[in-house]
mmCIF file of C-alpha atoms and ligand atoms in Angstrom:
data_model
loop_
_atom_site.group_PDB
_atom_site.id
_atom_site.type_symbol
_atom_site.label_atom_id
_atom_site.label_comp_id
_atom_site.label_asym_id
_atom_site.label_seq_id
_atom_site.Cartn_x
_atom_site.Cartn_y
_atom_site.Cartn_z
ATOM 1 C CA MET A 142 -38.368 73.592 183.451
ATOM 2 C CA MET A 143 -39.792 73.283 186.774
ATOM 3 C CA LYS A 144 -43.436 73.551 185.263
ATOM 4 C CA LEU A 145 -42.624 70.457 183.119
ATOM 5 C CA VAL A 146 -41.268 68.497 186.056
ATOM 6 C CA ARG A 147 -44.374 69.397 188.067
ATOM 7 C CA THR A 148 -46.730 68.436 185.157
ATOM 8 C CA LEU A 149 -44.855 65.169 184.676
ATOM 9 C CA ALA A 150 -44.979 64.350 188.286
ATOM 10 C CA SER A 151 -48.741 64.979 188.587
ATOM 11 C CA THR A 152 -49.410 62.838 185.548
ATOM 12 C CA PHE A 153 -47.403 60.092 186.978
ATOM 13 C CA VAL A 154 -49.295 60.221 190.202
ATOM 14 C CA ALA A 155 -52.668 60.287 188.399
ATOM 15 C CA MET A 156 -51.767 57.333 186.349
ATOM 16 C CA THR A 157 -50.529 55.431 189.455
ATOM 17 C CA LEU A 158 -53.721 56.122 191.335
ATOM 18 C CA ALA A 159 -55.843 55.167 188.295
ATOM 19 C CA ALA A 160 -54.039 51.815 188.067
ATOM 20 C CA ALA A 161 -54.349 51.289 191.793
ATOM 21 C CA VAL A 162 -58.104 51.889 191.600
ATOM 22 C CA HIS A 163 -58.391 49.722 188.506
ATOM 23 C CA ALA A 164 -56.502 46.972 190.131
ATOM 24 C CA GLN A 165 -58.811 46.932 193.206
ATOM 25 C CA VAL A 166 -62.151 46.870 191.084
ATOM 26 C CA PRO A 167 -62.447 43.128 189.976
ATOM 27 C CA ALA A 168 -62.894 42.728 186.273
ATOM 28 C CA LYS A 169 -66.564 41.967 185.201
ATOM 29 C CA PRO A 170 -67.312 38.496 184.070
ATOM 30 C CA GLN A 171 -67.264 38.069 180.306
ATOM 31 C CA VAL A 172 -70.732 36.664 179.261
ATOM 32 C CA VAL A 173 -71.592 35.784 175.695
ATOM 33 C CA LEU A 174 -75.263 35.999 174.772
ATOM 34 C CA LEU A 175 -76.279 33.573 171.846
ATOM 35 C CA ALA A 176 -79.579 34.660 170.520
ATOM 36 C CA THR A 177 -81.895 32.192 168.736
ATOM 37 C CA GLY A 178 -85.284 33.941 168.624
ATOM 38 C CA GLY A 179 -88.550 33.120 170.376
ATOM 39 C CA THR A 180 -90.876 35.245 172.355
ATOM 40 C CA ILE A 181 -88.092 36.853 174.226
ATOM 41 C CA ALA A 182 -87.311 38.404 170.771
ATOM 42 C CA GLY A 183 -90.902 38.732 169.995
ATOM 43 C CA ALA A 184 -93.127 41.719 169.209
ATOM 44 C CA GLY A 185 -96.761 42.491 169.458
ATOM 45 C CA ALA A 186 -99.106 45.029 167.903
ATOM 46 C CA SER A 187 -99.929 46.646 171.202
ATOM 47 C CA ALA A 188 -98.820 46.492 174.924
ATOM 48 C CA ALA A 189 -102.232 44.609 175.543
ATOM 49 C CA ASN A 190 -100.987 41.722 173.360
ATOM 50 C CA SER A 191 -99.398 39.496 175.940
ATOM 51 C CA ALA A 192 -100.281 36.282 173.978
ATOM 52 C CA THR A 193 -100.732 37.331 170.455
ATOM 53 C CA TYR A 194 -97.442 38.505 168.782
ATOM 54 C CA GLN A 195 -94.748 37.562 166.320
ATOM 55 C CA ALA A 196 -91.739 35.691 167.818
ATOM 56 C CA ALA A 197 -88.130 36.076 166.660
ATOM 57 C CA LYS A 198 -88.176 39.813 165.624
ATOM 58 C CA VAL A 199 -85.856 41.667 167.938
ATOM 59 C CA PRO A 200 -82.082 41.212 167.227
ATOM 60 C CA VAL A 201 -79.646 40.424 169.895
ATOM 61 C CA ASP A 202 -78.051 43.912 170.095
ATOM 62 C CA LYS A 203 -81.514 45.218 170.900
ATOM 63 C CA LEU A 204 -82.039 42.566 173.366
ATOM 64 C CA ILE A 205 -78.942 43.657 175.231
ATOM 65 C CA ALA A 206 -79.582 47.346 174.798
ATOM 66 C CA GLY A 207 -83.093 46.838 176.321
ATOM 67 C CA VAL A 208 -81.608 45.861 179.703
ATOM 68 C CA PRO A 209 -78.883 48.352 180.500
ATOM 69 C CA GLU A 210 -78.685 46.799 183.966
ATOM 70 C CA LEU A 211 -76.772 43.952 182.314
ATOM 71 C CA ALA A 212 -73.559 46.177 182.231
ATOM 72 C CA GLN A 213 -73.504 46.240 186.142
ATOM 73 C CA VAL A 214 -73.408 42.424 186.169
ATOM 74 C CA ALA A 215 -71.160 41.489 183.340
ATOM 75 C CA ALA A 216 -69.420 42.605 180.098
ATOM 76 C CA VAL A 217 -72.006 41.050 177.670
ATOM 77 C CA ARG A 218 -71.464 40.606 173.977
ATOM 78 C CA GLY A 219 -74.174 39.092 171.632
ATOM 79 C CA GLU A 220 -74.186 36.782 168.682
ATOM 80 C CA GLN A 221 -77.253 36.003 166.521
ATOM 81 C CA VAL A 222 -77.126 32.326 165.961
ATOM 82 C CA PHE A 223 -80.642 31.921 164.586
ATOM 83 C CA GLN A 224 -83.902 34.230 164.584
ATOM 84 C CA ILE A 225 -86.677 31.494 164.771
ATOM 85 C CA ALA A 226 -89.509 30.269 166.806
ATOM 86 C CA SER A 227 -88.293 27.351 168.704
ATOM 87 C CA GLU A 228 -91.087 24.923 167.757
ATOM 88 C CA SER A 229 -89.180 24.976 164.372
ATOM 89 C CA PHE A 230 -85.792 23.797 165.861
ATOM 90 C CA THR A 231 -84.262 20.859 163.788
ATOM 91 C CA ASN A 232 -81.507 18.400 164.736
ATOM 92 C CA GLU A 233 -79.107 20.545 162.601
ATOM 93 C CA HIS A 234 -80.009 23.723 164.818
ATOM 94 C CA LEU A 235 -79.217 21.744 167.931
ATOM 95 C CA LEU A 236 -75.772 20.695 166.611
ATOM 96 C CA THR A 237 -74.938 24.131 165.271
ATOM 97 C CA LEU A 238 -75.849 25.765 168.587
ATOM 98 C CA GLY A 239 -74.088 22.965 170.513
ATOM 99 C CA LYS A 240 -70.811 23.368 168.688
ATOM 100 C CA ARG A 241 -70.951 27.142 169.022
ATOM 101 C CA VAL A 242 -71.466 26.831 172.815
ATOM 102 C CA ALA A 243 -68.624 24.391 173.062
ATOM 103 C CA ALA A 244 -66.235 26.648 171.209
ATOM 104 C CA LEU A 245 -67.049 29.607 173.343
ATOM 105 C CA ALA A 246 -66.748 27.642 176.518
ATOM 106 C CA ARG A 247 -63.261 26.746 175.487
ATOM 107 C CA GLN A 248 -62.172 30.413 175.294
ATOM 108 C CA PRO A 249 -60.273 31.257 178.506
ATOM 109 C CA GLU A 250 -61.837 34.772 178.519
ATOM 110 C CA VAL A 251 -65.420 33.552 178.378
ATOM 111 C CA ASP A 252 -66.820 33.183 181.924
ATOM 112 C CA GLY A 253 -70.492 32.168 181.159
ATOM 113 C CA ILE A 254 -72.869 31.664 178.177
ATOM 114 C CA VAL A 255 -76.521 32.782 177.943
ATOM 115 C CA ILE A 256 -78.837 31.420 175.252
ATOM 116 C CA THR A 257 -82.113 33.266 174.547
ATOM 117 C CA HIS A 258 -84.375 30.735 173.166
ATOM 118 C CA GLY A 259 -88.244 30.348 172.410
ATOM 119 C CA THR A 260 -89.944 28.582 175.275
ATOM 120 C CA ASP A 261 -91.660 25.786 173.089
ATOM 121 C CA THR A 262 -88.514 23.504 172.893
ATOM 122 C CA LEU A 263 -86.280 25.389 175.302
ATOM 123 C CA GLU A 264 -86.245 22.242 177.552
ATOM 124 C CA GLU A 265 -85.137 20.008 174.767
ATOM 125 C CA THR A 266 -82.244 22.275 173.771
ATOM 126 C CA ALA A 267 -81.204 22.792 177.485
ATOM 127 C CA PHE A 268 -81.070 18.914 178.064
ATOM 128 C CA PHE A 269 -79.184 18.429 174.645
ATOM 129 C CA LEU A 270 -76.501 20.987 175.622
ATOM 130 C CA GLY A 271 -76.208 19.441 179.074
ATOM 131 C CA LEU A 272 -75.546 16.018 177.571
ATOM 132 C CA THR A 273 -73.039 17.051 175.017
ATOM 133 C CA VAL A 274 -71.112 20.325 176.030
ATOM 134 C CA ARG A 275 -67.952 19.477 177.965
ATOM 135 C CA THR A 276 -67.654 22.517 180.220
ATOM 136 C CA ASP A 277 -68.255 23.347 183.956
ATOM 137 C CA LYS A 278 -68.731 27.072 183.032
ATOM 138 C CA PRO A 279 -72.354 28.208 183.496
ATOM 139 C CA VAL A 280 -74.466 27.674 180.351
ATOM 140 C CA VAL A 281 -77.852 29.307 180.955
ATOM 141 C CA VAL A 282 -80.906 28.922 178.743
ATOM 142 C CA VAL A 283 -83.600 31.619 179.128
ATOM 143 C CA GLY A 284 -86.861 32.839 177.288
ATOM 144 C CA SER A 285 -90.009 34.584 178.125
ATOM 145 C CA MET A 286 -93.647 34.027 177.955
ATOM 146 C CA ARG A 287 -94.691 37.602 176.976
ATOM 147 C CA PRO A 288 -93.123 39.528 174.193
ATOM 148 C CA SER A 289 -90.915 42.723 174.986
ATOM 149 C CA THR A 290 -93.773 44.866 173.783
ATOM 150 C CA ALA A 291 -96.442 43.631 176.297
ATOM 151 C CA LEU A 292 -97.371 45.227 179.757
ATOM 152 C CA SER A 293 -95.479 43.214 182.320
ATOM 153 C CA ALA A 294 -93.204 41.609 179.954
ATOM 154 C CA ASP A 295 -91.078 38.984 181.663
ATOM 155 C CA GLY A 296 -88.116 38.923 179.159
ATOM 156 C CA THR A 297 -85.988 41.696 180.593
ATOM 157 C CA LEU A 298 -85.742 40.506 184.118
ATOM 158 C CA ASN A 299 -85.449 36.948 182.939
ATOM 159 C CA LEU A 300 -82.424 38.065 180.821
ATOM 160 C CA LEU A 301 -80.918 39.941 183.671
ATOM 161 C CA ASN A 302 -81.380 36.954 185.990
ATOM 162 C CA ALA A 303 -79.923 34.656 183.398
ATOM 163 C CA VAL A 304 -76.762 36.825 182.915
ATOM 164 C CA THR A 305 -76.565 36.971 186.888
ATOM 165 C CA VAL A 306 -76.643 33.260 187.134
ATOM 166 C CA ALA A 307 -74.076 32.854 184.233
ATOM 167 C CA SER A 308 -71.812 35.331 185.927
ATOM 168 C CA SER A 309 -71.938 33.590 189.370
ATOM 169 C CA LYS A 310 -69.052 31.233 190.160
ATOM 170 C CA ASP A 311 -71.544 29.095 192.295
ATOM 171 C CA SER A 312 -73.331 28.366 189.032
ATOM 172 C CA ARG A 313 -70.401 26.303 187.854
ATOM 173 C CA GLY A 314 -70.556 22.487 187.676
ATOM 174 C CA LYS A 315 -74.346 22.435 187.960
ATOM 175 C CA GLY A 316 -74.925 21.368 184.315
ATOM 176 C CA VAL A 317 -76.926 23.377 181.875
ATOM 177 C CA LEU A 318 -79.342 25.624 183.624
ATOM 178 C CA VAL A 319 -82.713 27.201 182.705
ATOM 179 C CA VAL A 320 -83.690 30.574 184.338
ATOM 180 C CA MET A 321 -87.336 31.552 184.104
ATOM 181 C CA ASN A 322 -89.681 33.434 186.494
ATOM 182 C CA ASP A 323 -86.925 33.978 189.244
ATOM 183 C CA GLU A 324 -86.173 30.164 189.324
ATOM 184 C CA ILE A 325 -82.954 28.298 188.490
ATOM 185 C CA HIS A 326 -83.931 24.879 186.910
ATOM 186 C CA SER A 327 -81.777 21.917 185.768
ATOM 187 C CA GLY A 328 -81.990 21.634 181.997
ATOM 188 C CA ARG A 329 -82.525 18.046 182.443
ATOM 189 C CA ASP A 330 -85.509 18.324 184.821
ATOM 190 C CA VAL A 331 -87.421 21.360 183.573
ATOM 191 C CA SER A 332 -90.394 21.326 181.243
ATOM 192 C CA LYS A 333 -92.769 23.956 180.046
ATOM 193 C CA SER A 334 -95.921 22.807 181.829
ATOM 194 C CA ILE A 335 -98.311 25.670 181.227
ATOM 195 C CA ASN A 336 -98.710 27.177 177.858
ATOM 196 C CA ILE A 337 -99.819 30.826 178.537
ATOM 197 C CA LYS A 338 -98.561 32.005 182.079
ATOM 198 C CA THR A 339 -95.168 33.609 183.145
ATOM 199 C CA GLU A 340 -94.929 30.877 185.661
ATOM 200 C CA ALA A 341 -94.765 28.198 182.924
ATOM 201 C CA PHE A 342 -91.722 26.123 183.641
ATOM 202 C CA LYS A 343 -91.801 23.331 186.374
ATOM 203 C CA SER A 344 -89.204 20.681 187.355
ATOM 204 C CA ALA A 345 -90.425 17.251 188.289
ATOM 205 C CA TRP A 346 -88.128 17.308 191.316
ATOM 206 C CA GLY A 347 -88.282 21.018 191.848
ATOM 207 C CA PRO A 348 -86.010 23.833 190.915
ATOM 208 C CA LEU A 349 -82.267 24.028 191.979
ATOM 209 C CA GLY A 350 -82.492 27.600 193.349
ATOM 210 C CA MET A 351 -83.725 31.068 192.711
ATOM 211 C CA VAL A 352 -82.210 34.321 191.550
ATOM 212 C CA VAL A 353 -83.546 37.458 193.252
ATOM 213 C CA GLU A 354 -82.196 41.151 192.984
ATOM 214 C CA GLY A 355 -78.706 40.089 191.572
ATOM 215 C CA ARG A 356 -78.065 37.100 193.851
ATOM 216 C CA THR A 357 -78.352 33.478 193.336
ATOM 217 C CA TYR A 358 -79.756 31.189 196.139
ATOM 218 C CA TRP A 359 -79.139 27.403 195.728
ATOM 219 C CA PHE A 360 -81.181 24.702 197.494
ATOM 220 C CA ARG A 361 -79.913 21.509 195.643
ATOM 221 C CA ALA A 362 -77.587 20.246 192.950
ATOM 222 C CA PRO A 363 -78.126 17.789 190.158
ATOM 223 C CA VAL A 364 -77.077 14.062 190.800
ATOM 224 C CA LYS A 365 -77.499 12.795 187.116
ATOM 225 C CA ARG A 366 -74.407 12.909 184.734
ATOM 226 C CA HIS A 367 -73.999 15.916 182.749
ATOM 227 C CA THR A 368 -71.422 18.258 180.891
ATOM 228 C CA LEU A 369 -67.930 17.147 182.328
ATOM 229 C CA THR A 370 -69.336 13.866 183.634
ATOM 230 C CA SER A 371 -70.945 12.955 180.479
ATOM 231 C CA GLU A 372 -69.761 10.232 178.100
ATOM 232 C CA PHE A 373 -71.108 12.219 175.165
ATOM 233 C CA ASP A 374 -69.288 14.988 173.320
ATOM 234 C CA ILE A 375 -70.808 17.533 170.742
ATOM 235 C CA GLU A 376 -67.470 17.511 168.858
ATOM 236 C CA ALA A 377 -67.949 13.700 168.156
ATOM 237 C CA ILE A 378 -71.477 13.901 166.975
ATOM 238 C CA LYS A 379 -71.767 14.380 163.185
ATOM 239 C CA ALA A 380 -75.541 13.871 162.881
ATOM 240 C CA LEU A 381 -78.380 12.991 165.030
ATOM 241 C CA PRO A 382 -80.557 9.956 164.172
ATOM 242 C CA GLN A 383 -84.308 10.391 163.582
ATOM 243 C CA VAL A 384 -86.187 9.513 166.755
ATOM 244 C CA ASP A 385 -89.978 9.935 166.846
ATOM 245 C CA ILE A 386 -92.696 9.970 169.461
ATOM 246 C CA ALA A 387 -95.953 8.182 169.350
ATOM 247 C CA TYR A 388 -98.690 8.979 171.804
ATOM 248 C CA GLY A 389 -100.663 6.374 173.695
ATOM 249 C CA TYR A 390 -104.496 6.880 174.249
ATOM 250 C CA GLY A 391 -107.799 4.959 173.934
ATOM 251 C CA ASN A 392 -108.497 3.110 170.696
ATOM 252 C CA ALA A 393 -104.960 3.610 169.549
ATOM 253 C CA SER A 394 -103.563 1.870 166.555
ATOM 254 C CA ASP A 395 -99.949 1.212 165.218
ATOM 255 C CA VAL A 396 -100.269 3.342 162.159
ATOM 256 C CA ALA A 397 -97.900 6.149 163.453
ATOM 257 C CA GLN A 398 -95.145 3.729 164.607
ATOM 258 C CA ARG A 399 -95.030 1.996 161.353
ATOM 259 C CA ALA A 400 -95.187 5.288 159.428
ATOM 260 C CA PHE A 401 -92.375 6.795 161.613
ATOM 261 C CA VAL A 402 -90.086 3.611 160.973
ATOM 262 C CA ALA A 403 -90.951 3.702 157.257
ATOM 263 C CA LYS A 404 -89.660 7.282 157.163
ATOM 264 C CA GLY A 405 -86.305 6.320 158.777
ATOM 265 C CA ALA A 406 -86.883 6.440 162.579
ATOM 266 C CA LYS A 407 -84.103 4.576 164.557
ATOM 267 C CA ALA A 408 -85.971 4.633 167.747
ATOM 268 C CA LEU A 409 -89.552 5.247 168.922
ATOM 269 C CA ILE A 410 -90.513 6.889 171.983
ATOM 270 C CA HIS A 411 -93.832 5.457 173.301
ATOM 271 C CA ALA A 412 -95.684 8.375 175.239
ATOM 272 C CA GLY A 413 -97.673 5.820 177.122
ATOM 273 C CA THR A 414 -100.833 6.165 179.318
ATOM 274 C CA GLY A 415 -100.117 5.695 182.982
ATOM 275 C CA ASN A 416 -96.780 3.804 183.722
ATOM 276 C CA GLY A 417 -95.873 3.714 180.095
ATOM 277 C CA SER A 418 -98.558 1.419 179.161
ATOM 278 C CA VAL A 419 -98.868 0.078 175.695
ATOM 279 C CA ALA A 420 -102.355 -0.791 174.266
ATOM 280 C CA ALA A 421 -102.709 -4.353 173.148
ATOM 281 C CA PRO A 422 -103.149 -3.694 169.445
ATOM 282 C CA VAL A 423 -99.772 -1.706 169.471
ATOM 283 C CA VAL A 424 -97.639 -4.286 171.170
ATOM 284 C CA PRO A 425 -97.143 -6.569 168.121
ATOM 285 C CA ALA A 426 -96.025 -3.751 165.911
ATOM 286 C CA LEU A 427 -93.445 -2.555 168.585
ATOM 287 C CA ARG A 428 -92.186 -6.148 168.812
ATOM 288 C CA GLU A 429 -91.878 -6.316 165.089
ATOM 289 C CA LEU A 430 -90.145 -3.089 164.767
ATOM 290 C CA ARG A 431 -87.703 -4.026 167.545
ATOM 291 C CA ALA A 432 -86.971 -7.180 165.692
ATOM 292 C CA GLN A 433 -86.028 -4.898 162.691
ATOM 293 C CA GLY A 434 -83.547 -3.053 164.869
ATOM 294 C CA VAL A 435 -85.594 -0.145 166.068
ATOM 295 C CA GLN A 436 -85.127 0.806 169.728
ATOM 296 C CA ILE A 437 -88.478 0.839 171.569
ATOM 297 C CA ILE A 438 -88.254 3.293 174.679
ATOM 298 C CA ARG A 439 -91.350 3.345 177.012
ATOM 299 C CA SER A 440 -92.015 6.832 178.322
ATOM 300 C CA ALA A 441 -95.305 8.261 179.673
ATOM 301 C CA ARG A 442 -97.589 11.077 178.689
ATOM 302 C CA VAL A 443 -98.223 11.571 182.538
ATOM 303 C CA VAL A 444 -96.663 14.757 183.615
ATOM 304 C CA GLY A 445 -93.595 14.516 186.095
ATOM 305 C CA GLY A 446 -93.154 13.331 189.557
ATOM 306 C CA GLY A 447 -92.863 9.590 188.996
ATOM 307 C CA PHE A 448 -91.017 7.328 186.622
ATOM 308 C CA VAL A 449 -91.695 4.337 184.320
ATOM 309 C CA LEU A 450 -90.843 1.112 186.062
ATOM 310 C CA ARG A 451 -89.068 -1.489 184.030
ATOM 311 C CA ASN A 452 -90.995 -4.725 183.524
ATOM 312 C CA ALA A 453 -94.015 -3.463 185.255
ATOM 313 C CA GLU A 454 -96.712 -2.559 182.509
ATOM 314 C CA GLN A 455 -94.675 -4.651 179.911
ATOM 315 C CA PRO A 456 -92.118 -7.431 179.849
ATOM 316 C CA ASP A 457 -89.324 -5.233 178.827
ATOM 317 C CA ASP A 458 -86.502 -7.779 179.385
ATOM 318 C CA GLN A 459 -88.463 -10.237 177.173
ATOM 319 C CA TYR A 460 -89.070 -7.810 174.517
ATOM 320 C CA ASP A 461 -85.794 -6.118 174.709
ATOM 321 C CA TRP A 462 -87.365 -2.748 175.179
ATOM 322 C CA VAL A 463 -86.008 0.374 177.308
ATOM 323 C CA VAL A 464 -87.749 2.449 179.761
ATOM 324 C CA SER A 465 -87.217 6.240 179.988
ATOM 325 C CA HIS A 466 -87.234 6.224 183.693
ATOM 326 C CA ASP A 467 -88.435 9.723 184.778
ATOM 327 C CA LEU A 468 -87.702 11.448 181.479
ATOM 328 C CA ASN A 469 -90.893 12.675 179.627
ATOM 329 C CA PRO A 470 -91.270 11.712 175.804
ATOM 330 C CA GLN A 471 -89.455 14.900 174.526
ATOM 331 C CA LYS A 472 -86.535 14.506 176.973
ATOM 332 C CA ALA A 473 -86.307 10.731 176.105
ATOM 333 C CA ARG A 474 -86.170 11.606 172.459
ATOM 334 C CA ILE A 475 -83.164 13.919 173.109
ATOM 335 C CA LEU A 476 -81.281 11.296 175.203
ATOM 336 C CA ALA A 477 -82.069 8.434 172.753
ATOM 337 C CA MET A 478 -80.734 10.400 169.835
ATOM 338 C CA VAL A 479 -77.436 11.380 171.584
ATOM 339 C CA ALA A 480 -76.960 7.807 172.829
ATOM 340 C CA LEU A 481 -77.692 6.293 169.419
ATOM 341 C CA ALA A 482 -75.314 8.776 167.774
ATOM 342 C CA ASN A 483 -72.699 7.503 170.251
ATOM 343 C CA GLY A 484 -73.450 3.861 169.198
ATOM 344 C CA SER A 485 -75.624 2.633 172.158
ATOM 345 C CA ASP A 486 -77.299 -0.714 171.782
ATOM 346 C CA SER A 487 -80.362 -1.476 173.948
ATOM 347 C CA LYS A 488 -78.299 -2.743 177.006
ATOM 348 C CA SER A 489 -76.207 0.483 177.142
ATOM 349 C CA LEU A 490 -79.315 2.493 176.216
ATOM 350 C CA GLN A 491 -81.112 1.312 179.513
ATOM 351 C CA ARG A 492 -77.931 2.159 181.314
ATOM 352 C CA VAL A 493 -77.914 5.629 179.795
ATOM 353 C CA PHE A 494 -81.537 6.280 180.791
ATOM 354 C CA MET A 495 -80.793 5.352 184.264
ATOM 355 C CA GLU A 496 -77.537 7.461 184.617
ATOM 356 C CA TYR A 497 -78.540 10.799 182.706
HETATM 357 N N1 DAS B 704 -93.342 30.001 169.679
HETATM 358 C C1 DAS B 704 -92.671 30.068 170.849
HETATM 359 C C2 DAS B 704 -91.182 29.518 170.673
HETATM 360 O O1 DAS B 704 -90.546 30.344 169.950
HETATM 361 C C3 DAS B 704 -92.674 31.420 171.506
HETATM 362 C C4 DAS B 704 -91.988 31.491 172.838
HETATM 363 O O2 DAS B 704 -92.798 31.241 173.769
HETATM 364 O O3 DAS B 704 -90.839 31.570 172.955
HETATM 365 O O4 DAS B 704 -90.878 28.659 171.405
#
């Protein structure tokens, strides 16, 4: 009898101690990893292949298994949303991904979301999510410039850093973030600026911070509207309108612009030379297309660090055109699609380009 009492007592003490220890160890953040493909899931024929490889090969569970250190940062579970190279993203892919991110963000037990993504259009997806997903939880988009099979592959550390940022409370409320090469960027500002180096992503106004050895270091916060301060909501978007981009250059004609509209474009982004300049032979076509109800948005092919000034190179007030402010052509396309899906006319479109 005494033996039974002693056994029960020691069991009770052991359970109480375990509960006490468990209570002291804070529960790990719950992070969901949504995999879409890209180089971070890529594989090359040999370790020497840092730029020749096939993107979108490695499945999400292998991505997670490839970085055991993730488990020290967060409880990570994966979903394979797509398995594609990101140059092939469509508007439908954006909507599907955005709705999944929003659904996960609404789940109380989810603390952060990481999206692995090809680097080619990563900046477009990150901006789109920042405009349309109503959450202050960290949403972090991450990719890599080298496949996991290459010497000095960058994907594993990028993924660990992305989960670290997604697990950090101080990442909340900063909009959708992009983590690449130890830097934390705003999804709005960042662009792939170099096509073949690991230091490929630059923000026109600089990164927001850095993540180094498991810690985040912040130096600034976004001032433009995003996520919870956005008037746009992914749940209200049924479809995104066709918006196309036409480059400006010497000897340019209006063939592309007319062809885009003939195929259903509802807005044209002019990737102009200099300050969004429009070549003389192209102006009449843009004015004609505007009169047909197509929105005309002047952006610039010039890489970041400035902005297109309204009524400077063209009489935008007279023509009822819009300027993209500091947004490059590919970012301007994303914002134009979201704003038009929300019913913006040219007046509200210009307001939107100044506020987001
Ligand atoms: N093709 C590129 C893409 O999927 C590969 C990459 O850099 O991620 O965006």
